[in-house]
Each structure stands twice: as structure tokens, then as C-alpha cells.
Short mmCIF file of C-alpha atoms in Angstrom, two decimals:
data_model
loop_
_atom_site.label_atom_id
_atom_site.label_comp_id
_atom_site.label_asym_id
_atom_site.label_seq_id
_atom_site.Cartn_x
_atom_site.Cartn_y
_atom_site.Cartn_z
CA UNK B 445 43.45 13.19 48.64
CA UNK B 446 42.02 15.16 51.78
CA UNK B 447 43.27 18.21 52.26
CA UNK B 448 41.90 18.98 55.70
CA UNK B 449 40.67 16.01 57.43
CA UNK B 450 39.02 15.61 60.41
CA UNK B 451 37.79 12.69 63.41
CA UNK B 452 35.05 11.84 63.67
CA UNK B 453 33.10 13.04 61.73
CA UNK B 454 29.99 12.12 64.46
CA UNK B 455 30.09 12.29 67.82
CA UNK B 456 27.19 11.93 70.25
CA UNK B 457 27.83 11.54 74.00
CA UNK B 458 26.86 12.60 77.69
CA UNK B 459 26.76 15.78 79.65
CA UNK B 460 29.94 15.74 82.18
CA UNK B 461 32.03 13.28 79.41
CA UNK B 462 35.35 14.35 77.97
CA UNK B 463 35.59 13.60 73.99
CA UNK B 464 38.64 14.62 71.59
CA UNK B 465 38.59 16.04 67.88
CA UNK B 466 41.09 15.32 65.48
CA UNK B 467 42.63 17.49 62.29
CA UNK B 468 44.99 16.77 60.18
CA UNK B 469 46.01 19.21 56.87
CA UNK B 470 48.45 17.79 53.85
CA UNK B 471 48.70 21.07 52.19
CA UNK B 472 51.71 22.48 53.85
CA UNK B 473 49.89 24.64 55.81
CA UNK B 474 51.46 26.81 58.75
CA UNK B 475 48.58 28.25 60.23
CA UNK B 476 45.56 25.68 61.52
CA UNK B 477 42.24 26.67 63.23
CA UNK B 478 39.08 25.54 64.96
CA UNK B 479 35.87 26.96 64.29
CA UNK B 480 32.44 26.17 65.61
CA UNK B 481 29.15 26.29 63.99
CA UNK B 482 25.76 26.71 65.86
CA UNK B 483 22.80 25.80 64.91
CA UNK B 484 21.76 29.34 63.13
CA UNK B 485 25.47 28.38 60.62
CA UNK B 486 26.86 31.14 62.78
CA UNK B 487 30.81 30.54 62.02
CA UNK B 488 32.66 31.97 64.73
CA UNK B 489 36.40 30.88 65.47
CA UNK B 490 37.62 29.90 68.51
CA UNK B 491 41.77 28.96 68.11
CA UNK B 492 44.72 29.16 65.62
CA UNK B 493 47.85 28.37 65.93
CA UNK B 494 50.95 29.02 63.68
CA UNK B 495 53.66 27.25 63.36
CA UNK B 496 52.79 24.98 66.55
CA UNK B 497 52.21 28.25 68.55
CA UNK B 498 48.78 30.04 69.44
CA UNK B 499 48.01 33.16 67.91
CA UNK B 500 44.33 33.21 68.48
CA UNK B 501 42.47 32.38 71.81
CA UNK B 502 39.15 33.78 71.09
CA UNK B 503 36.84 34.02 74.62
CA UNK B 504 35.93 30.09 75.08
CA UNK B 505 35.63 28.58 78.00
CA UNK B 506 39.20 27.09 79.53
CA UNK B 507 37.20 23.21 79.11
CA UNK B 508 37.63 23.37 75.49
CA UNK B 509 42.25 23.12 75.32
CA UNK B 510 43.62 22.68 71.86
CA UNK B 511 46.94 21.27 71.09
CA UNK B 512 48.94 21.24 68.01
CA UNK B 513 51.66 18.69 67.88
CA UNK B 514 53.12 19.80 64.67
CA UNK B 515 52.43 21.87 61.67
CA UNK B 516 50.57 19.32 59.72
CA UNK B 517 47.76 18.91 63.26
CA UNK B 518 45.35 20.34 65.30
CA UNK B 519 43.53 18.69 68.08
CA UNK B 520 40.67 19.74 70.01
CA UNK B 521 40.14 18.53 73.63
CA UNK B 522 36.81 18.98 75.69
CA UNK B 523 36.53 18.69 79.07
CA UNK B 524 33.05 17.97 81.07
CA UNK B 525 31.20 18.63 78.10
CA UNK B 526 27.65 20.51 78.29
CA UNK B 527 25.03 20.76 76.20
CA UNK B 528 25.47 24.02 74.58
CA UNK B 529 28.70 22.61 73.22
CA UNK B 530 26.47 20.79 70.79
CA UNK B 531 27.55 22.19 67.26
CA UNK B 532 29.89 21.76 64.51
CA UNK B 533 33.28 22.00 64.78
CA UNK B 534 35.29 22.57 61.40
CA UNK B 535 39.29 22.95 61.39
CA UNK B 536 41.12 24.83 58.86
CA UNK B 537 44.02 25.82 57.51
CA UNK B 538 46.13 28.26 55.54
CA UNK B 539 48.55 30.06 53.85
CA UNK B 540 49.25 33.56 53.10
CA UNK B 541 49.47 34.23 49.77
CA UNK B 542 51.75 36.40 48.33
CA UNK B 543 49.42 39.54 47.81
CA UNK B 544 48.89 39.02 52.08
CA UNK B 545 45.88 37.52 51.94
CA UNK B 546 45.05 34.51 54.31
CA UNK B 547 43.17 32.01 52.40
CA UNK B 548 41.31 29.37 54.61
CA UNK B 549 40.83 25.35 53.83
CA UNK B 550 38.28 24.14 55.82
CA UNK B 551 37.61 20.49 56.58
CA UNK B 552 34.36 18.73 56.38
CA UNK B 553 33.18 19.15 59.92
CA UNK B 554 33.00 17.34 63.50
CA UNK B 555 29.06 17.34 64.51
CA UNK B 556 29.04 17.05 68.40
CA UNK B 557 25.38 15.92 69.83
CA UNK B 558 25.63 16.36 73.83
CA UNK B 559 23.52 14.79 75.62
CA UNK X 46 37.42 44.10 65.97
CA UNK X 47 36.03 43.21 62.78
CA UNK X 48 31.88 43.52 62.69
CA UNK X 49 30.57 42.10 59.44
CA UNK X 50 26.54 41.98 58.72
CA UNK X 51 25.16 40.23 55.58
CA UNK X 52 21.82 40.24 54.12
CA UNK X 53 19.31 38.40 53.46
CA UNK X 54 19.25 35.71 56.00
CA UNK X 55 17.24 33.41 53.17
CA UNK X 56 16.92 34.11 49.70
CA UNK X 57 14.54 31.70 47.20
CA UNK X 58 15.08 32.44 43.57
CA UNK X 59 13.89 31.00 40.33
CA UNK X 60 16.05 29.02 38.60
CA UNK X 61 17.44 31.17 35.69
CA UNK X 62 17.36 34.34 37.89
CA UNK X 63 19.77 36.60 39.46
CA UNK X 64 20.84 36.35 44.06
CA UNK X 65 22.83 38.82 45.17
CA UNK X 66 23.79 38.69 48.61
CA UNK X 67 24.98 41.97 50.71
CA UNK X 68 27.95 42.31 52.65
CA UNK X 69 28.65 45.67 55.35
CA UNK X 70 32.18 45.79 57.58
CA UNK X 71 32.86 48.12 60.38
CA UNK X 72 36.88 47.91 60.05
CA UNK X 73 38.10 50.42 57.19
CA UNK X 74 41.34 49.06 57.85
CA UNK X 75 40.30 45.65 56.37
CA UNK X 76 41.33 44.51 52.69
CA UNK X 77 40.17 41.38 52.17
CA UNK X 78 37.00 40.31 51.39
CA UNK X 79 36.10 36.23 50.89
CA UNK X 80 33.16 35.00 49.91
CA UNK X 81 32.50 31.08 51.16
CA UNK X 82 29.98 28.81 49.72
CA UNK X 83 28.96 25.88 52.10
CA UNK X 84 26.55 22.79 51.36
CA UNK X 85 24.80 20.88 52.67
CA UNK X 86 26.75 18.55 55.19
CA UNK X 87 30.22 20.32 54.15
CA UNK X 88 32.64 22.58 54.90
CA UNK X 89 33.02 26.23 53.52
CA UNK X 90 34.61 26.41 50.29
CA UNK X 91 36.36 29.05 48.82
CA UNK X 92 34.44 30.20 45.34
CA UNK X 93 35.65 33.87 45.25
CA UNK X 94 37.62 36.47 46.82
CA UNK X 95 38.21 40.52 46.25
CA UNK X 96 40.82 42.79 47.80
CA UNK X 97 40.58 46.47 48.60
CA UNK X 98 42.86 47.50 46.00
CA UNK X 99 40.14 46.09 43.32
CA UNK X 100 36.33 47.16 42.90
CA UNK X 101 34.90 44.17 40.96
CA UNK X 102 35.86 40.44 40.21
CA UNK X 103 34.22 38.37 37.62
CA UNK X 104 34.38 34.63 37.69
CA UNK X 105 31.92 32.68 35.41
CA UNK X 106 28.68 33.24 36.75
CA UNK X 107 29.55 34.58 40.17
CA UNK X 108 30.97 38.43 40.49
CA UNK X 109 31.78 40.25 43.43
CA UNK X 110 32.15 43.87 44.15
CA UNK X 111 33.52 46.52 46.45
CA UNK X 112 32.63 49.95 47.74
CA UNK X 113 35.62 50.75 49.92
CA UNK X 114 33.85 54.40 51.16
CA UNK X 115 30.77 52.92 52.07
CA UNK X 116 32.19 49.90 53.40
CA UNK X 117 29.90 47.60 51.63
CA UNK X 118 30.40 44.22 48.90
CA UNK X 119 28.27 41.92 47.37
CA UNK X 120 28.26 38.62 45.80
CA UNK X 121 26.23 37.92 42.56
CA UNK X 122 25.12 34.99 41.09
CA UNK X 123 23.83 35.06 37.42
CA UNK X 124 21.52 32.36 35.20
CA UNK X 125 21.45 30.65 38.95
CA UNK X 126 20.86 26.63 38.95
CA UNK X 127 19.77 24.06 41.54
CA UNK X 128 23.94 23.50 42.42
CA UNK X 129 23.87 26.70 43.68
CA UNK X 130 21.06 26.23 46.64
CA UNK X 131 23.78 26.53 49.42
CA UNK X 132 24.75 28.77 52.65
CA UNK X 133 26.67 31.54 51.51
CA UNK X 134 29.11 33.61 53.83
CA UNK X 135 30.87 36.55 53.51
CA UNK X 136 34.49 37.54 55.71
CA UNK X 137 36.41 40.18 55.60
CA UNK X 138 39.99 40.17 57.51
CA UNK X 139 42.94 43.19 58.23
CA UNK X 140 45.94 42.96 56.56
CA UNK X 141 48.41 40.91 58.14
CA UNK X 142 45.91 39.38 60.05
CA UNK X 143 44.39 35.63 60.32
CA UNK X 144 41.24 36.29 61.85
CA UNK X 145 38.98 35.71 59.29
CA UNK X 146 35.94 38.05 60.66
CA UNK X 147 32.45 35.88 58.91
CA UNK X 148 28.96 37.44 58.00
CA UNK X 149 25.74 35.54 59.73
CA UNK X 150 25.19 33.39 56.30
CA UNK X 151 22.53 33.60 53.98
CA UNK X 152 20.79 30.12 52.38
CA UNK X 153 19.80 30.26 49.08
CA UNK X 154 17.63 28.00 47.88
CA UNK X 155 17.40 28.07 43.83
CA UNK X 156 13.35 26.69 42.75
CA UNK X 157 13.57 23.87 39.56
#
């Protein structure tokens, strides 16, 4: 079973288009995330939410709107894309444990190619 | 916020040998400290993790530790072998907080 999943796992398309990312988490998660990797593996996060509502809106540009139906998903929406949105996006999600920490699931990764 | 640099940026070992990878943080209000191990066409993965309250962790052949006064922790791999050629990252986070605050990555590739 797939704990954090994520759709597609490819996507290549042209400057100006608007393309969607799908995650989904069956752990029971309350806390989901989006991340994106450059091309130096730089990880640097971009959104959470908890419990359906954003906690974290890191400083990304207002074509990139997530949305988060439910506990269990996190979509990522990207309007007129460019090409420096070309990266990997991984979702994530977690828990906090008992002793406070907040220990992250991440999915396999969403490799956009723009055009 | 959070400002965590990690060193090397590559590291090539012989199989057999020792990698330890270097971890500083800026926050001295942070007290936990992840390390994520990430191959090739993955995700990050979990493979240890220390808290402030603790200076060392031992698991199998990985170990981390933790200087709390000179903001500093490392991860070390012992008797390394070809399954561990991977990116490595470091984090470190505040309490109570989600943001998960990552080092730069280092690759390590482990020579047959």
C-alpha cells in the first residue's frame, strides 16, 4: 500500500499552460505539504495545510494555488506555467508524535518539464 | 527562520569506509534534528532522527550526534555499501512547529 501517493508522476507541457498535481496520504495524516525540488536537490517547501486549513504559505508566486479537499488530499494547481517551474514537486505528510516532533512522509515525486 | 548548512556537497567513499556528513543550524530554539536519505528517482525517506534533549543515536550502521552549544550534528555511516550511494539531507525544525527547515544535500556515492 502507498502511503503518500502522487499524479502523475511525469508531466511535460508548454510555457503559458495550466497543469494540476495530485496527492493523496492513507496514513491518517492531519498535516499535508508540497515541496519542490530544483535541479541542485534543493528541498524547499512551499504549502501545508492542517486539518484542511493553511498553515504555511511560504513566498511562491500567487500562479501556483493549492487546495485541500479533505484530510486524506492535497492538490496543487498551476497557472500559466513558466519555465523555471520546471522541478520536482513531492507532497508529504505527517503526524506529531508524542515527544512533539513532526515526522514527514514524503511521496515519490511529480517531475514537471516546462517547455 | 531556520538557516541550516550541510557539508560536503559530494562525498565518494570506498566501500567498507566511514561518510560522515555535517550539519550547522542558526535557530537555538530548534529541537529536532532529521536526517533524510533520498535515491535515486524517490522521495526522502526517513532513516534517523535526534532530539535536543539527546546527544547521540545509534541505529545499525548509521549514528547521529548533537552539539546543542555549538549548534552543530552529524550523520555517520559505518562499513558503508553500494545501497548507501544516495542524497542525504539534514532538517532541523522548532518545537511545535511544522516547518521542516532542510540542509542543501550531500550525494554520496559509495566505490565497489
Amino acid at each position: 500500500d502507498t502511503a503518500v501517493s502522487q499524479t502523475p508522476k511525469y508531466l511535460v507541457t508548454q510555457m503559458g499552460n495550466d497543469k494540476s498535481i495530485k496527492c493523496e496520504q492513507n496514513l491518517g495524516h492531519d498535516t499535508m505539504y508540497w515541496y519542490k525540488q530544483d535541479s541542485k536537490k534543493f528541498l524547499k517547501i512551499m504549502f501545508s495545510y492542517n486539518n484542511k486549513e493553511l498553515i504555511i504559505n511560504e513566498t511562491v508566486p500567487n500562479r501556483f494555488s493549492p487546495k485541500s479537499p479533505d484530510k486524506a488530499h492535497l492538490n496543487l494547481h498551476i497557472n500559466s506555467l513558466e519555465l523555471g517551474d520546471s522541478a520536482v514537486y513531492f507532497c508529504a505528510s505527517s503526524r506529531r508524535q508524542g515527544t512533539g516532533a513532526n515526522v514527514l512522509t514524503f511521496g515519490a515525486g511529480s517531475r514537471l518539464t516546462v517547455l | 527562520g531556520e538557516n541550516v548548512e550541510q557539508h560536503p556537497s559530494t562525498l565518494s567513499v570506498q566501500e567498507g569506509d566511514s561518510a560522515v556528513i555535517k550539519c550547522t543550524y542558526s535557530d537555538s530554539a530548534s529541537n529536532y534534528f532529521p536526517w533524510y536519505k533520498q535515491e535515486l528517482g524517490k522521495g526522502p525517506q526517513l532513516i534517523i532522527d535526534i532530539r535536543s534533549n539527546v546527544g547521540e543515536k545509534k541505529d545499525q550502521r548509521i549514528a547521529v550526534t548533537l552539539n546543542k552549544t555549538a549548534k552543530h550534528f552529524s550523520l555517520h555511516i559505518t562499513e558503508t555499501q553500494p545501497e548507501d550511494s544516495a542524497v542525504y539531507f539534514c532538517a532541523a525544525s522548532n518545537p511545535g512547529d511544522y516547518k521542516l527547515s532542510f540542509g542543501a544535500g550531500t550525494t554520496v556515492t559509495v566505490r565497489a
